[in-house]
JSON list of C-alpha atoms in Angstrom, two decimals:
[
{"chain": "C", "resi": 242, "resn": "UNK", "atom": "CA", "xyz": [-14.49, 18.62, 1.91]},
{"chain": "C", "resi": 243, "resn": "UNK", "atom": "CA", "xyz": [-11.37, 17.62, 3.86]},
{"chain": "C", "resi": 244, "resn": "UNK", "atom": "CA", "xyz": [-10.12, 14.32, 2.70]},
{"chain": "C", "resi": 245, "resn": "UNK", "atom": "CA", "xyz": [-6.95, 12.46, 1.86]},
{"chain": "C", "resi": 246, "resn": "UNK", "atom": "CA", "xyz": [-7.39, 10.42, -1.52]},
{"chain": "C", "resi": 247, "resn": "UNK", "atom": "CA", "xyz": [-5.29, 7.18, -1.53]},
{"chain": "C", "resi": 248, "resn": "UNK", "atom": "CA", "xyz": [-4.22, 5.24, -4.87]},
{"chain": "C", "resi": 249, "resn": "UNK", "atom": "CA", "xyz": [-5.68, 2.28, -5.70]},
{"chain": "C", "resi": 250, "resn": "UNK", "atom": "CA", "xyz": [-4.18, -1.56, -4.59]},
{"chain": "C", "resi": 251, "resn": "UNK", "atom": "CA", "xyz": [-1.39, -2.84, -6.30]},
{"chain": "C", "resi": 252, "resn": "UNK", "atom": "CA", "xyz": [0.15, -6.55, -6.46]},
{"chain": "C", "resi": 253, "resn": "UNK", "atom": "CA", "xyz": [3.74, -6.89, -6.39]},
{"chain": "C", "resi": 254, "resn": "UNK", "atom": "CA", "xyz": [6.77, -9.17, -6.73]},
{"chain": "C", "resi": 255, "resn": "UNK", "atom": "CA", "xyz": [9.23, -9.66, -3.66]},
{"chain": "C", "resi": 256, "resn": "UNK", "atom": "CA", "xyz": [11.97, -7.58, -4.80]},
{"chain": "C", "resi": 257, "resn": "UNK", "atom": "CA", "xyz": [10.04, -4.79, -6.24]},
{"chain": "C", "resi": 258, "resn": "UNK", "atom": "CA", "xyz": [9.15, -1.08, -5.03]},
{"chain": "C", "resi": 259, "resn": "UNK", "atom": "CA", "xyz": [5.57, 0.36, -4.90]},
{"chain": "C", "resi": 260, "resn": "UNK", "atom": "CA", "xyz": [4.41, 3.81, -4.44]},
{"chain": "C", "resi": 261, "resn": "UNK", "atom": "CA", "xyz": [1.53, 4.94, -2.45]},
{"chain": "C", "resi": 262, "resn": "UNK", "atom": "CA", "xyz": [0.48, 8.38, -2.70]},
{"chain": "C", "resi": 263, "resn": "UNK", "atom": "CA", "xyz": [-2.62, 10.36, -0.70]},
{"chain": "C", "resi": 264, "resn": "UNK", "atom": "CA", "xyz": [-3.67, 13.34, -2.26]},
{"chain": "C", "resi": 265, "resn": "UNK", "atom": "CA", "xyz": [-4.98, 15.56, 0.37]},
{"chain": "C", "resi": 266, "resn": "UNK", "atom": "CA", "xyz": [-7.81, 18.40, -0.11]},
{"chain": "C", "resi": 267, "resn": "UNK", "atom": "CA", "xyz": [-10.07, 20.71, 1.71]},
{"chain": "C", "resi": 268, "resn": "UNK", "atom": "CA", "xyz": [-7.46, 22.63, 3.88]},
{"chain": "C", "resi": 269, "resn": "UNK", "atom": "CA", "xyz": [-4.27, 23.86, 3.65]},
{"chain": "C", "resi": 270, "resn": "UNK", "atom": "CA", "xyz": [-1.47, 21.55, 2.42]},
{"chain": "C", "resi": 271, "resn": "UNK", "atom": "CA", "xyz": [1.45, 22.59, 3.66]},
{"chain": "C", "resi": 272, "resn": "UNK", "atom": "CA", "xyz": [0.28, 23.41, 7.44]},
{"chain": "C", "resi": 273, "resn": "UNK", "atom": "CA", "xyz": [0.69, 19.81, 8.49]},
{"chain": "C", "resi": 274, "resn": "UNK", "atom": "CA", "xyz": [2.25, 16.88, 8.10]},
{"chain": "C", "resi": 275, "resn": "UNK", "atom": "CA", "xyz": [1.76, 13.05, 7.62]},
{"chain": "C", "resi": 276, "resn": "UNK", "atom": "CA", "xyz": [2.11, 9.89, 8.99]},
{"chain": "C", "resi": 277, "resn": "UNK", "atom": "CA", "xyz": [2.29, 6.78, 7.41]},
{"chain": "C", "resi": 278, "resn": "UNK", "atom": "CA", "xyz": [0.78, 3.54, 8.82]},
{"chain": "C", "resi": 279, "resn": "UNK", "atom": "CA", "xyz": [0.68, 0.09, 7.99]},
{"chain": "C", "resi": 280, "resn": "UNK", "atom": "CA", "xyz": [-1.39, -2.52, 9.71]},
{"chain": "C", "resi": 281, "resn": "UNK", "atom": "CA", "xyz": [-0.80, -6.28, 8.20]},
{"chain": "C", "resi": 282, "resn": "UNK", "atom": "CA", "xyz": [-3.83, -8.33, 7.69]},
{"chain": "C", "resi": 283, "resn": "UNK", "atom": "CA", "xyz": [-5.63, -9.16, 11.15]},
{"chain": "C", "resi": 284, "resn": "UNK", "atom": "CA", "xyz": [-2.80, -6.94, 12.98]},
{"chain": "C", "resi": 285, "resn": "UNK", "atom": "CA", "xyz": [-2.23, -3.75, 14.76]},
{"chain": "C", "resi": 286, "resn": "UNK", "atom": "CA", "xyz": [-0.95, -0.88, 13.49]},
{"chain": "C", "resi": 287, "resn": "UNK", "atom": "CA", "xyz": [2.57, 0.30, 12.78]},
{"chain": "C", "resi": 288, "resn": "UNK", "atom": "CA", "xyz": [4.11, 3.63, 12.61]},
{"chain": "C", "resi": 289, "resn": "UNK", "atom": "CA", "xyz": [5.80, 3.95, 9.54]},
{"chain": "C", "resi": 290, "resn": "UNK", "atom": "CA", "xyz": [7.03, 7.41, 9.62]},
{"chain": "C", "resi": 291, "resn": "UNK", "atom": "CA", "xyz": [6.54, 10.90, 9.04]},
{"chain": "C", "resi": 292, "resn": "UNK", "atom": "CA", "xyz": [7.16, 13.86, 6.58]},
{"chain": "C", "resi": 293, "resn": "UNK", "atom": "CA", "xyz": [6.11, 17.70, 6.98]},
{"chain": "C", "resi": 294, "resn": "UNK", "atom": "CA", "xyz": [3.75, 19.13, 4.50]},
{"chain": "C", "resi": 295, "resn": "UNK", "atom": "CA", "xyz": [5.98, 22.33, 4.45]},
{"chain": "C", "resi": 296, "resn": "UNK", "atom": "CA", "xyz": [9.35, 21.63, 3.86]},
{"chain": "C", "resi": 297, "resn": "UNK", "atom": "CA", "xyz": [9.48, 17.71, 3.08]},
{"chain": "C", "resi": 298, "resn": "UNK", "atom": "CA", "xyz": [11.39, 17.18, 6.81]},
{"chain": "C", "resi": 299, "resn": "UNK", "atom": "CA", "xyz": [11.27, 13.34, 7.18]},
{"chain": "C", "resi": 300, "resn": "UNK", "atom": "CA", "xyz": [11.64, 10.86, 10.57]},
{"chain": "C", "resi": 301, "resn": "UNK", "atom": "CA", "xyz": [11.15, 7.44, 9.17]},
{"chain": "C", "resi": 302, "resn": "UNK", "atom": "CA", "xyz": [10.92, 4.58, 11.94]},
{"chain": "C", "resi": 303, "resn": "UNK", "atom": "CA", "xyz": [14.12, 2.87, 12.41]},
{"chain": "C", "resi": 304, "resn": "UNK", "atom": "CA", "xyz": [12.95, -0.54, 11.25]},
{"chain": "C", "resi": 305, "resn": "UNK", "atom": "CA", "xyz": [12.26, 0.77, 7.55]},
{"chain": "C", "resi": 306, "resn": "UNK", "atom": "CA", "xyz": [14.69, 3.64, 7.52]},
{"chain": "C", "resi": 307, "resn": "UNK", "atom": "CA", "xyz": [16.56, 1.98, 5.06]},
{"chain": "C", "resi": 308, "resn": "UNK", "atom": "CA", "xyz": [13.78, 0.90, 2.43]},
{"chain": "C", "resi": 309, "resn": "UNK", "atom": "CA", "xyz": [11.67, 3.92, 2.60]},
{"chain": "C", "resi": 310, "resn": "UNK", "atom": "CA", "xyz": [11.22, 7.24, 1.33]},
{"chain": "C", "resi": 311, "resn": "UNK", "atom": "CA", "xyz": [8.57, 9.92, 1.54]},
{"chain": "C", "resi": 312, "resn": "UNK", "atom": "CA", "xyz": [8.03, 12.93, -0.24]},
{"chain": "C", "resi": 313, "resn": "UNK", "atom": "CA", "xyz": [5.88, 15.53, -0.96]},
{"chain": "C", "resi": 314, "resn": "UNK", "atom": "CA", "xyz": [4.71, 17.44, -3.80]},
{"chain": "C", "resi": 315, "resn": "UNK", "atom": "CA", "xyz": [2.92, 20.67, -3.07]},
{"chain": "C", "resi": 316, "resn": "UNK", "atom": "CA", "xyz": [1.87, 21.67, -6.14]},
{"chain": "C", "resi": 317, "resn": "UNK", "atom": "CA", "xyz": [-0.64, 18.55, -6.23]},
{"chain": "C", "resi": 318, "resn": "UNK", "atom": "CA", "xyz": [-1.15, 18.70, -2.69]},
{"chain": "C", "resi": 319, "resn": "UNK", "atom": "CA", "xyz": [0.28, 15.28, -2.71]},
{"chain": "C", "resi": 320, "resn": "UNK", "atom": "CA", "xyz": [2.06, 12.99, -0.03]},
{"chain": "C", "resi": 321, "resn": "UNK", "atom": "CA", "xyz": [3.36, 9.90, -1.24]},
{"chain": "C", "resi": 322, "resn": "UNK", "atom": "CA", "xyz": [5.34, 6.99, 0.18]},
{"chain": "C", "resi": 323, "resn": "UNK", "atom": "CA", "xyz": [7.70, 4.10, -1.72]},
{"chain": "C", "resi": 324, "resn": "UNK", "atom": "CA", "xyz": [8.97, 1.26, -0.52]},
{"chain": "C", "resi": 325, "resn": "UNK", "atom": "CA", "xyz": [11.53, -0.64, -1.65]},
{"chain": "C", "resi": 326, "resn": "UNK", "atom": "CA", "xyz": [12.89, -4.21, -1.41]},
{"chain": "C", "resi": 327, "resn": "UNK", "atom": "CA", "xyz": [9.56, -5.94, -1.24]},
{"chain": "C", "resi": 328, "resn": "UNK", "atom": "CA", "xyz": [9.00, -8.79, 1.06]},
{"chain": "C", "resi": 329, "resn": "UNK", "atom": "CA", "xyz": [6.01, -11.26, 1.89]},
{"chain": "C", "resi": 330, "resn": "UNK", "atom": "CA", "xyz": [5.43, -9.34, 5.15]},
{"chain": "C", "resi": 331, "resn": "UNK", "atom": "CA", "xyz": [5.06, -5.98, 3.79]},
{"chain": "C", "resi": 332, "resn": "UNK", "atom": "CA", "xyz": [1.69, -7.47, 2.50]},
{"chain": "C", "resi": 333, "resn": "UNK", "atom": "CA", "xyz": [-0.43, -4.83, 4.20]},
{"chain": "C", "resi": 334, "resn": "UNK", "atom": "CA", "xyz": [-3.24, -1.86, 4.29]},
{"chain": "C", "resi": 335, "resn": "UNK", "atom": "CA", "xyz": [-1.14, 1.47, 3.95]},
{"chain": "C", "resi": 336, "resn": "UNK", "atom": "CA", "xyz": [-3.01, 4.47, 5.26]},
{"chain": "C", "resi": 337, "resn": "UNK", "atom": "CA", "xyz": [-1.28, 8.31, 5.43]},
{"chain": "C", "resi": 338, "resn": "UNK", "atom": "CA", "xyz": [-2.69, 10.30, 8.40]},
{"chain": "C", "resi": 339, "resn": "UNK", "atom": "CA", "xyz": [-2.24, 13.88, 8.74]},
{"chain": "C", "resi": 340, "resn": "UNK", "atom": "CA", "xyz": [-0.54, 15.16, 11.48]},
{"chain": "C", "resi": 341, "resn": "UNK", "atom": "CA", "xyz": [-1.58, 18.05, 13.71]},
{"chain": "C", "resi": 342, "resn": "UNK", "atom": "CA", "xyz": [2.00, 17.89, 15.44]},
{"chain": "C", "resi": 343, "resn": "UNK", "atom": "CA", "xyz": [3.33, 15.87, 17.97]},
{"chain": "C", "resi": 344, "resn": "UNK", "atom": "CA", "xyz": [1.87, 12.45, 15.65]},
{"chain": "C", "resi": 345, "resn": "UNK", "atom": "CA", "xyz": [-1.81, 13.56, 16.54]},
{"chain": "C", "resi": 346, "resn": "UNK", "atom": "CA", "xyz": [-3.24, 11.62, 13.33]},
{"chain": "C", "resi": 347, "resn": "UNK", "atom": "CA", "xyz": [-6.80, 13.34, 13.33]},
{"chain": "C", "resi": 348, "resn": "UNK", "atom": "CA", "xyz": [-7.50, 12.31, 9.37]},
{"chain": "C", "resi": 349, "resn": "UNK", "atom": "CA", "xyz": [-6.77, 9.48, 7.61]},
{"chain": "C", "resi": 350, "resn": "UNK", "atom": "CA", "xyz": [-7.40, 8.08, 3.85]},
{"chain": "C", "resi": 351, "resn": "UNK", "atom": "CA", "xyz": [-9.12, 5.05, 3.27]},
{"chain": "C", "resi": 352, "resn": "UNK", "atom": "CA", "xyz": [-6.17, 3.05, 2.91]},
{"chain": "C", "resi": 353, "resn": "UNK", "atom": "CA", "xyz": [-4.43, 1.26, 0.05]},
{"chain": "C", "resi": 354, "resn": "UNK", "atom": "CA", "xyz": [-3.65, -2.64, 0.13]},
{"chain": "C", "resi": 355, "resn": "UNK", "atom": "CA", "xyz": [0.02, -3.53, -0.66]},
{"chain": "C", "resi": 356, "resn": "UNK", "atom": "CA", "xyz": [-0.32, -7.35, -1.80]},
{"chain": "C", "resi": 357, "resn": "UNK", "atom": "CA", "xyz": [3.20, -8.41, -2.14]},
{"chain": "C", "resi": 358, "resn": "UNK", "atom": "CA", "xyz": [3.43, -12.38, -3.99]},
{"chain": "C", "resi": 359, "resn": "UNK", "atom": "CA", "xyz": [4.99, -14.35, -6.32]},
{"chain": "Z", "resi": 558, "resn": "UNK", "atom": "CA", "xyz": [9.98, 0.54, 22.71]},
{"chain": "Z", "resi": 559, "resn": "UNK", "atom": "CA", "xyz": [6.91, -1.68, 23.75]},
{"chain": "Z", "resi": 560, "resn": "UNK", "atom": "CA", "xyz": [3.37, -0.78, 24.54]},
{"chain": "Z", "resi": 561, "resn": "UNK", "atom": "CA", "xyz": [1.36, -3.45, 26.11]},
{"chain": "Z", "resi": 562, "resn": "UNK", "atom": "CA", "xyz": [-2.01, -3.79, 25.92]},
{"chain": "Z", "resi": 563, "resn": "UNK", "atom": "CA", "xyz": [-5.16, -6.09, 27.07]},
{"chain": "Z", "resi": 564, "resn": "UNK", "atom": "CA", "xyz": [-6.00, -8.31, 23.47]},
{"chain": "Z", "resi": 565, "resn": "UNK", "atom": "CA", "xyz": [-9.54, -7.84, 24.41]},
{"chain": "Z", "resi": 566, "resn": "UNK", "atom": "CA", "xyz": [-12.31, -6.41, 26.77]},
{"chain": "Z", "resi": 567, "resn": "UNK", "atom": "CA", "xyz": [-15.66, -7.24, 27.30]},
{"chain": "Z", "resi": 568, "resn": "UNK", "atom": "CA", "xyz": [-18.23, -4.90, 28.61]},
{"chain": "Z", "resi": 569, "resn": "UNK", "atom": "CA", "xyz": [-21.98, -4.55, 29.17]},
{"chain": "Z", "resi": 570, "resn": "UNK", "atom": "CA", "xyz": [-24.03, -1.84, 27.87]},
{"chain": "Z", "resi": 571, "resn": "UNK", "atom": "CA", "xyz": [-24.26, 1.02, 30.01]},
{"chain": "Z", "resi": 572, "resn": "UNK", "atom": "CA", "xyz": [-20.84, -0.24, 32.28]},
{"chain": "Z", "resi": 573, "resn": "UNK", "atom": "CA", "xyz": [-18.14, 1.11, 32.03]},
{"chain": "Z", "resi": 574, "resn": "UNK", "atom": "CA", "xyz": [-15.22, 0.13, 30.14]},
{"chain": "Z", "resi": 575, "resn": "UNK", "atom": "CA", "xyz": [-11.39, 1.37, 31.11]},
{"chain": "Z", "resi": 576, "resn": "UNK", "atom": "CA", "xyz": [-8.37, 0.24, 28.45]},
{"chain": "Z", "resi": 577, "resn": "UNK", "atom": "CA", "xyz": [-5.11, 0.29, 30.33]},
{"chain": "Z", "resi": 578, "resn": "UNK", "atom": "CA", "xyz": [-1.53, 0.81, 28.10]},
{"chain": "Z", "resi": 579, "resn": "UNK", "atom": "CA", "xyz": [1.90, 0.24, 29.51]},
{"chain": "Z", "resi": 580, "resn": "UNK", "atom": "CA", "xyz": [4.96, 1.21, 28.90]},
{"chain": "Z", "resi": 581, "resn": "UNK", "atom": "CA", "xyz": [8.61, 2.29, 30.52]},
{"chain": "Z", "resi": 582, "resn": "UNK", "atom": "CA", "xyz": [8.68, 5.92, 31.58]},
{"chain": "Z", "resi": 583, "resn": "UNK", "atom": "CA", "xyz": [4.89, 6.20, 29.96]},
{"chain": "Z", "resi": 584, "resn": "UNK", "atom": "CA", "xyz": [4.75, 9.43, 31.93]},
{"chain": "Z", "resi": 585, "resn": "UNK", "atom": "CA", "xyz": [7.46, 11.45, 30.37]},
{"chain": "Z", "resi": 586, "resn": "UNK", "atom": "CA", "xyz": [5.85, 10.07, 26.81]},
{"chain": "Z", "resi": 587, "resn": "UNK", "atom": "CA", "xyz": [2.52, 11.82, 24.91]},
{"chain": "Z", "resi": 588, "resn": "UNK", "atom": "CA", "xyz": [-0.41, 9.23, 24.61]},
{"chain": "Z", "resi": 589, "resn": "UNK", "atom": "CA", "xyz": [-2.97, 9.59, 21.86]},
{"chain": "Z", "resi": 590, "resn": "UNK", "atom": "CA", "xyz": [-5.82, 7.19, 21.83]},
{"chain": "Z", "resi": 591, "resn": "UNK", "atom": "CA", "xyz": [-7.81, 5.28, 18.41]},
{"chain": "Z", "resi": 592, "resn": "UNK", "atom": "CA", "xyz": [-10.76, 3.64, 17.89]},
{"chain": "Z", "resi": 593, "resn": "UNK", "atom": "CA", "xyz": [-10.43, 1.15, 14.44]},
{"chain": "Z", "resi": 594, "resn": "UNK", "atom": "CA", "xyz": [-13.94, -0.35, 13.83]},
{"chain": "Z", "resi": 595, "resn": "UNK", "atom": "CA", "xyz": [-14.42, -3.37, 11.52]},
{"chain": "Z", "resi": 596, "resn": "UNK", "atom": "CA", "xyz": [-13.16, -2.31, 7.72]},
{"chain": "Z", "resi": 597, "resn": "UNK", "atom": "CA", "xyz": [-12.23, 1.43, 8.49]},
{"chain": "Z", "resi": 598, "resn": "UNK", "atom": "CA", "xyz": [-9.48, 3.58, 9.06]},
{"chain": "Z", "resi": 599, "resn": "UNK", "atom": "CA", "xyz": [-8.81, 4.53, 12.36]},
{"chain": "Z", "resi": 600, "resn": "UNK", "atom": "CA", "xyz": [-10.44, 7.38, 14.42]},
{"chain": "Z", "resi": 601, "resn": "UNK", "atom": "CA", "xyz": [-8.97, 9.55, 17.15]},
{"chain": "Z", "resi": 602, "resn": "UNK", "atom": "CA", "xyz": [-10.61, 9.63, 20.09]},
{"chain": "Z", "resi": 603, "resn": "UNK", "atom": "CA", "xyz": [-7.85, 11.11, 22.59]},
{"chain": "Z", "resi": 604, "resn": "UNK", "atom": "CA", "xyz": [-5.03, 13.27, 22.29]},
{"chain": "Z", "resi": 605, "resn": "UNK", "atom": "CA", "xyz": [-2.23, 15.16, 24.46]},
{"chain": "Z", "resi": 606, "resn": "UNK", "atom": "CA", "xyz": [-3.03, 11.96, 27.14]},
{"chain": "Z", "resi": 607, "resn": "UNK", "atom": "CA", "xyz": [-6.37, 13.32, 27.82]},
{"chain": "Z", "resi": 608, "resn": "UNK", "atom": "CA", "xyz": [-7.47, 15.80, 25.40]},
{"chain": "Z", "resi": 609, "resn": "UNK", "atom": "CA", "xyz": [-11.27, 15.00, 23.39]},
{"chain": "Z", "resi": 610, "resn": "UNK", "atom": "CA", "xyz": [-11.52, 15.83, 19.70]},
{"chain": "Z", "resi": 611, "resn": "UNK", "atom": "CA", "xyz": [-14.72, 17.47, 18.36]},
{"chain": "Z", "resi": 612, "resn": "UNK", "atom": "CA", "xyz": [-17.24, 14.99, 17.62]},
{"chain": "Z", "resi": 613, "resn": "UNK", "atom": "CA", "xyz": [-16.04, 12.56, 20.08]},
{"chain": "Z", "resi": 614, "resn": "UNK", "atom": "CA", "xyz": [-18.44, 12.38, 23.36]},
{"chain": "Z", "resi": 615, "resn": "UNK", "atom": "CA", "xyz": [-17.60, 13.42, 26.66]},
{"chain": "Z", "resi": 616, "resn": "UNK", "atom": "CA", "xyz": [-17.91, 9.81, 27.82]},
{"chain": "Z", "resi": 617, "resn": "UNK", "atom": "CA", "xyz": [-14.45, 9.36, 26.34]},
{"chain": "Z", "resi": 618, "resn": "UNK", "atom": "CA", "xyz": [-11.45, 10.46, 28.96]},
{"chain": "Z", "resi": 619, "resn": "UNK", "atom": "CA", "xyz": [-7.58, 9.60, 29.04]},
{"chain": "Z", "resi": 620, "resn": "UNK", "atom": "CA", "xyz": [-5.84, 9.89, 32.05]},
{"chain": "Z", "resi": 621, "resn": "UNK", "atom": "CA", "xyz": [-1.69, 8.50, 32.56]},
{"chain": "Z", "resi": 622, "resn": "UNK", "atom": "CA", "xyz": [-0.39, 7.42, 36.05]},
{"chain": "Z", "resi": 623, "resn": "UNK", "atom": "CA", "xyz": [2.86, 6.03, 36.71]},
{"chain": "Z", "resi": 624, "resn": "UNK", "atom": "CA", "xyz": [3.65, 3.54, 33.84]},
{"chain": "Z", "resi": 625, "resn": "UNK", "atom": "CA", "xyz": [0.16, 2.89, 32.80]},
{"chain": "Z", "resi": 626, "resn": "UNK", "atom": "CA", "xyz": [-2.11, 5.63, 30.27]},
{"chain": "Z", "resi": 627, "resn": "UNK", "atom": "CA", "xyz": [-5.60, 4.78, 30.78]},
{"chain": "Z", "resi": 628, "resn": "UNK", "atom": "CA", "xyz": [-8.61, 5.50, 28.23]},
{"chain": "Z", "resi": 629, "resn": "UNK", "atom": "CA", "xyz": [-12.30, 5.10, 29.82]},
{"chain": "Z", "resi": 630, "resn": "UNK", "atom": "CA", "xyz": [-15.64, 4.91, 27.99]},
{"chain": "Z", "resi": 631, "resn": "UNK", "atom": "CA", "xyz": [-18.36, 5.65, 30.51]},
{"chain": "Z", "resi": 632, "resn": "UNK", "atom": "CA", "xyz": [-21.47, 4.12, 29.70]},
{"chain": "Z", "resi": 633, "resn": "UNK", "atom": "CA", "xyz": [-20.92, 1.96, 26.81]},
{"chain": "Z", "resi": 634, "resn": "UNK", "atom": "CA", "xyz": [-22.76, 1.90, 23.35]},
{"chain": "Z", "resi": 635, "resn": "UNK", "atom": "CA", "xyz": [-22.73, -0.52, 20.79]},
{"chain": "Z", "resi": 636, "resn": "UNK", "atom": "CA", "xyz": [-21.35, 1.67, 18.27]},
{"chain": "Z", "resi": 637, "resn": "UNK", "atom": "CA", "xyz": [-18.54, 2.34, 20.51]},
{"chain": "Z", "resi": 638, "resn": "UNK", "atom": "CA", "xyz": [-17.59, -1.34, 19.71]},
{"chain": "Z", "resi": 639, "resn": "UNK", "atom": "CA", "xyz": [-13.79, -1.90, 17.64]},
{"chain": "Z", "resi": 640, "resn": "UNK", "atom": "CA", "xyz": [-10.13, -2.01, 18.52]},
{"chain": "Z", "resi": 641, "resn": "UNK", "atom": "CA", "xyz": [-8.89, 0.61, 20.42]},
{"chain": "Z", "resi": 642, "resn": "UNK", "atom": "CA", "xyz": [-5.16, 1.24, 20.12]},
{"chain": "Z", "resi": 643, "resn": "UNK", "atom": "CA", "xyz": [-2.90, 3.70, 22.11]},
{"chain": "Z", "resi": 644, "resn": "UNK", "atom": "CA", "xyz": [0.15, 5.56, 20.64]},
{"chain": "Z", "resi": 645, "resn": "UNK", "atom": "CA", "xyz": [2.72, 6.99, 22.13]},
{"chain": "Z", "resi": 646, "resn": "UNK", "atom": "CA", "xyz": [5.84, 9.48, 21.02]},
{"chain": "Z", "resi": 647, "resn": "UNK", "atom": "CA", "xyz": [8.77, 11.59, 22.63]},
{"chain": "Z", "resi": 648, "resn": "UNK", "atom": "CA", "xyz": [10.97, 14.26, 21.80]},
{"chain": "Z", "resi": 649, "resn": "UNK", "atom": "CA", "xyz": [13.43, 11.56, 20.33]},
{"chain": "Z", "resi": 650, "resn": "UNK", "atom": "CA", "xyz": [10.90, 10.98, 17.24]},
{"chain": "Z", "resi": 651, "resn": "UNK", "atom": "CA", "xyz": [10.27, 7.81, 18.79]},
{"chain": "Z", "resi": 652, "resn": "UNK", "atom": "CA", "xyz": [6.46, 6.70, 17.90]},
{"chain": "Z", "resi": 653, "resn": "UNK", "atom": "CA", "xyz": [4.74, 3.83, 18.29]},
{"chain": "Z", "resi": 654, "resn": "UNK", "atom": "CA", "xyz": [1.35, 2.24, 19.04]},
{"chain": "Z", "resi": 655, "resn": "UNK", "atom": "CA", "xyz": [0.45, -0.58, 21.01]},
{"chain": "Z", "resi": 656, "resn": "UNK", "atom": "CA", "xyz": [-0.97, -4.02, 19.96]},
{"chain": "Z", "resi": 657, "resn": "UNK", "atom": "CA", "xyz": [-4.52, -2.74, 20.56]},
{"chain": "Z", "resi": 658, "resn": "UNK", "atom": "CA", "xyz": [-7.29, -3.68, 22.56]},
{"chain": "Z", "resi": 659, "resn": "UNK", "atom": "CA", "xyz": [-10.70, -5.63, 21.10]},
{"chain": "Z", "resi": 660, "resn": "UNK", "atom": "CA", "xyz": [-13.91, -4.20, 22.85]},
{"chain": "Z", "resi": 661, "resn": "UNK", "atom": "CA", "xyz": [-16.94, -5.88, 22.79]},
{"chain": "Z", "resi": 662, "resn": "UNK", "atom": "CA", "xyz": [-20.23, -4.92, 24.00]},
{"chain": "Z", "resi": 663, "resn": "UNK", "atom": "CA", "xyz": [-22.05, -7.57, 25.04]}
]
């Protein structure tokens, strides 16, 4: 069954770093990529940035650049994002999406909620 | 880079119901299209401006003209009901979607 796996919801303090990773299965790894997306609570969605499933090649939107990092890990098949710095407004739903090329995002997880509070 | 949308849209079933999404030099830009419904993840519904997935119905279409990408849904359903939310990219790695559009089916 093709399907990306997403960790479970975490709670953090403003400050911190959290770690979302999205363990993909039913095809092959490394022959795509994946977006990350965010979409705040009764928002749209935002691009968060992208990383290939081959070689770990990463373009990160410019507004996070500095606070985020994606990697990948083939031998688990797994994507994962962290972010770091924590604020109140990264409170969010954080989905991965593969990517076909050119950002097509034709499968997504099921998201994982970022709660970030003191 | 913005992409403006319509907040909402209101259509009849069986009408048709056409989601516009602007943006500077949209036509030198690659559009893909999403449906969100209520509590789920998103779903593509166009790609490459006017391209249909497998699975989604022929009464989707995308078209782009000048500054505007359109996507149309020909004969509305309820199910087709959720926010609708256009993305855009270049060669420049620039990518980003637009504010998204509510659709309701009356």
């Amino acid at each position: 069954q093709v399907q990306l796996v997403q960790s479970g919801g975490v709670l953090k303090r403003p400050g911190a770093s959290v770690k979302v990773s999205c363990k993909a299965s039913g095809y092959s790894f490394s022959s795509h990529g994946f977006s990350w997306v965010r979409q705040a609570p009764g928002q749209g969605l935002e691009w968060m940035g992208w990383i290939s499933g081959y070689n770990g090649k990463t373009n990160y939107a410019e507004s996070l650049q500095d606070r985020v990092t994606m990697t990948i890990d083939t031998s688990t098949s797994t994507a994962s994002m962290e972010l770091r710095s924590l604020r109140f407004d990264d409170t969010a739903l954080y989905y991965c999406a593969r990517d076909l090329g050119d950002y097509v995002l034709d499968l997504w997880g099921l998201g994982t909620l970022v709660t970030v509070s003191s | 880079y913005v992409l403006t949308q319509a907040p909402s849209l209101s259509v009849a079933p069986g009408r048709t119901a056409t989601f516009s999404c602007g943006g500077n030099n949209i036509g030198s830009k690659t559009v893909h299209w999403y449906r969100q419904r209520a509590g789920q993840a998103p779903v593509l519904v166009i790609y490459y401006d006017s391209g249909r997935p497998s699975g989604i119905p022929e009464r989707f279409s995308g078209s782009k003209s000048g500054s505007t990408a359109t996507l149309t849904i020909s004969g509305v359903e309820a199910g087709d009901e959720g926010d609708y939310y256009c993305q855009v990219w270049d060669v420049s790695g620039l990518v980003v979607f637009g504010g998204g559009t509510k659709l309701t089916v009356l």
